[in-house]
């Protein structure tokens, strides 16, 4: 099975700072990579699918990039409401594995 | 808009079984996926079921202990976990393929405690 390694596991950044989260697949997964945001006690929220397509209603400060095995979620200007845990997920074929998550906090 | 509505919280004793339901408010025929999240932990994909054929597949970790079924007449999928242990205490979600959109059930808390 393809494993998804997400890094860092946590980060602290200032409001307005650029934040980058990385997800690495153990094998190529084409372009079937999604990113989710989850706030405590809430259902995960889809941010991005197909590596870089922003889901409806997601602020444009979020962006995704990458190809093959290496993918990135970028928050161009961190806002207080972005405090959450972020997960990548492959969905090219089963199992639809998630990365381990990245907890983002405000410094 | 398609919504997924799950059954309510459950408290079970170790060794028991639990069955969680997920009703789709629109019959799209899309696969159901099940995901769980233990307290303070990440998201864990458990398996899938095709509501049209009943075909299913499971993450290796859950094979033999988890069964996914469906009742197409009421657009509902079920996920049953047998031989529960405290490690199965988690919120269980049903969800759709992310390529179809942002479709998640509200989550069902299953607590395993003696």
CSV table of C-alpha atoms in Angstrom, one decimal, chain A residues 4-81:
chain,number,residue,atom,x,y,z
A,4,UNK,CA,1.5,9.3,2.8
A,5,UNK,CA,4.2,11.1,4.9
A,6,UNK,CA,3.1,14.5,5.9
A,7,UNK,CA,5.5,17.2,7.4
A,8,UNK,CA,5.9,18.9,9.7
A,9,UNK,CA,3.6,17.4,12.3
A,10,UNK,CA,3.1,20.8,13.8
A,11,UNK,CA,4.1,24.4,13.1
A,12,UNK,CA,3.7,27.8,14.7
A,13,UNK,CA,3.6,30.9,12.5
A,14,UNK,CA,2.7,34.6,12.8
A,15,UNK,CA,-0.4,36.1,11.3
A,16,UNK,CA,0.3,37.1,7.7
A,17,UNK,CA,3.1,34.6,7.4
A,18,UNK,CA,3.4,32.1,4.5
A,19,UNK,CA,2.9,28.5,5.6
A,20,UNK,CA,3.9,25.4,3.7
A,21,UNK,CA,2.9,21.8,4.4
A,22,UNK,CA,4.4,18.9,2.6
A,23,UNK,CA,2.9,15.5,1.7
A,24,UNK,CA,5.0,12.8,0.2
A,25,UNK,CA,3.6,9.5,-1.3
A,26,UNK,CA,5.7,6.4,-1.2
A,27,UNK,CA,4.7,5.8,-4.9
A,28,UNK,CA,3.3,8.0,-7.6
A,29,UNK,CA,-0.4,8.7,-7.2
A,30,UNK,CA,-1.1,10.7,-10.4
A,31,UNK,CA,-3.1,13.8,-9.5
A,32,UNK,CA,-5.5,12.3,-7.0
A,33,UNK,CA,-4.4,14.2,-4.0
A,34,UNK,CA,-6.7,16.2,-1.7
A,35,UNK,CA,-6.2,18.4,1.3
A,36,UNK,CA,-8.5,18.9,4.3
A,37,UNK,CA,-8.8,21.3,7.2
A,38,UNK,CA,-10.1,20.1,10.5
A,39,UNK,CA,-10.9,22.3,13.5
A,40,UNK,CA,-11.3,20.7,17.0
A,41,UNK,CA,-14.6,18.9,17.3
A,42,UNK,CA,-15.5,19.5,13.7
A,43,UNK,CA,-15.9,17.4,10.6
A,44,UNK,CA,-13.0,17.6,8.1
A,45,UNK,CA,-13.5,20.3,5.4
A,46,UNK,CA,-12.3,19.7,1.9
A,47,UNK,CA,-9.9,22.5,0.8
A,48,UNK,CA,-8.3,21.2,-2.4
A,49,UNK,CA,-8.7,18.2,-4.8
A,50,UNK,CA,-6.8,17.1,-7.8
A,51,UNK,CA,-3.6,18.5,-6.3
A,52,UNK,CA,-4.5,22.2,-6.9
A,53,UNK,CA,-8.2,22.7,-7.5
A,54,UNK,CA,-9.8,24.8,-4.8
A,55,UNK,CA,-13.1,23.5,-3.5
A,56,UNK,CA,-16.0,25.9,-3.7
A,57,UNK,CA,-15.9,28.6,-1.0
A,58,UNK,CA,-12.3,28.1,0.0
A,59,UNK,CA,-10.3,31.3,0.4
A,60,UNK,CA,-7.8,32.0,-2.3
A,61,UNK,CA,-4.9,32.2,0.2
A,62,UNK,CA,-5.0,28.4,0.1
A,63,UNK,CA,-3.2,26.7,-2.8
A,64,UNK,CA,-1.9,23.3,-3.7
A,65,UNK,CA,0.9,22.1,-5.9
A,66,UNK,CA,3.1,19.2,-6.7
A,67,UNK,CA,3.1,16.1,-8.9
A,68,UNK,CA,4.0,12.4,-8.8
A,69,UNK,CA,5.0,11.8,-5.2
A,70,UNK,CA,5.6,15.3,-3.7
A,71,UNK,CA,2.8,17.7,-2.9
A,72,UNK,CA,2.4,21.0,-1.0
A,73,UNK,CA,-0.3,22.9,0.6
A,74,UNK,CA,0.4,26.6,1.0
A,75,UNK,CA,-1.4,29.3,3.0
A,76,UNK,CA,-0.1,32.5,1.5
A,77,UNK,CA,-1.0,34.7,4.5
A,78,UNK,CA,-1.9,32.9,7.7
A,79,UNK,CA,-5.1,34.1,9.4
A,80,UNK,CA,-6.3,33.4,12.9
A,81,UNK,CA,-9.2,31.3,11.5
